[in-house]
């Protein structure tokens, strides 16, 4: 087999090991992994001495060009995926918001028509469910057949579903190879507390945190898990940020239930103190960033494996839009940027010894692929998989600054944070898309990736 590209002299990182090996790429796929692989005369050899060879990350949670909070999130499919690539992320899952009355296949077609000509790396979708009335529920299986087997329900926001619809969707998911994800917060309590603080003229970003305190999320996690257990369905909790929720997920998993959880770098790196900062409005996201005990519980949950994935919840807004709520936290569009920072941050934490490099690869790539039905194509350095490869320099040092980032947003909550190590090259299906911070990819080169139906029957994703 002809070798087009050969990554030589590096150390390959998988979710369970690090070993010296060369990685050969033929066309768009990894064709061989081994020691002393000989290049062909026309092979492009990439010297990886002193570098780690990693699978590109898969960001399981992004909101690109999403209408939300009275505006549209700043990054579209081009700028969002470009920014992803610069941070070593080679596949992006975006949330489609179903329209009322819309079938799930129509929702996919509507968004794919926008994504396909723009994306610079590969992408897939989850669908946020708004409406299952009048037979729409049964169009979920058509979406599964189109390669979109994951759905999200919101327990909050004005388009959140009722408890009954959430339960119905969970119940239905089991028989059609679908996985239900949930944004868990108690909507009634959020509404009550936010209006109470506003009426008392307590309107700074700090009251965003106080109106969504730890138990508002934890209580909803407990309820969501209870319903998943009673239907026998698997459940994936997105952007888990609180200790009570971590404890509930852990207990359910210990009992053998297929409950999965994702957290985000912003919850791992910052605490609720950010809402007291002068730029606190820029950190407003939901669920809000919690206190120190929750942050520690998230790290512990990741280390134990009770939290399986890290994703960004990338949902950026301009500074001017965030400022709409400078005098009333209820008017701040909820969401922060992070698509370019996730892999560098998690790998940096590995470099500093908090987790292993294998753990960082597992939670940012391999586990995501396994959970969402993508492991046949992505998420690992293995022969036969797409050549989505990051050459990572563990000795590099970087201070994150929006000026050097590749998205469309005009600020980042990560400004000034230093990271140890940095992705030097990002390859997407055998094409170099970023080298030393310079984007070399092409708009429209990213392709939709169809996921397989999902059947998670135990908490152990190793035994799929
Ligand atoms: O604040 C957030 N997270 N905005 C994006 C929408 C969501 O809840 O995931
Ligand atoms: Zn959410
Ligand atoms: Zn989100």
PDB file of N, CA and C and ligand atoms in Angstrom, residues 61 63 152 239 313, ligand 3:
ATOM      1  N   UNK A  61     -20.025  19.081  21.817  1.00  0.00           N
ATOM      2  CA  UNK A  61     -21.057  20.043  22.230  1.00  0.00           C
ATOM      3  C   UNK A  61     -20.714  21.452  21.759  1.00  0.00           C
ATOM      4  N   UNK A  63     -22.460  25.117  19.638  1.00  0.00           N
ATOM      5  CA  UNK A  63     -23.622  25.846  19.106  1.00  0.00           C
ATOM      6  C   UNK A  63     -23.092  26.856  18.095  1.00  0.00           C
ATOM      7  N   UNK A 152     -31.149  16.015  22.206  1.00  0.00           N
ATOM      8  CA  UNK A 152     -30.999  16.668  23.513  1.00  0.00           C
ATOM      9  C   UNK A 152     -32.338  17.281  23.922  1.00  0.00           C
ATOM     10  N   UNK A 239     -22.808  19.166  29.868  1.00  0.00           N
ATOM     11  CA  UNK A 239     -22.203  20.230  30.692  1.00  0.00           C
ATOM     12  C   UNK A 239     -22.497  20.103  32.195  1.00  0.00           C
ATOM     13  N   UNK A 313     -19.246  23.184  24.906  1.00  0.00           N
ATOM     14  CA  UNK A 313     -20.468  24.008  24.951  1.00  0.00           C
ATOM     15  C   UNK A 313     -20.181  25.382  24.325  1.00  0.00           C
TER      16      UNK A 313
HETATM   17 ZN1  LIG B   3     -24.856  23.868  25.052  1.00  0.00          ZN
END
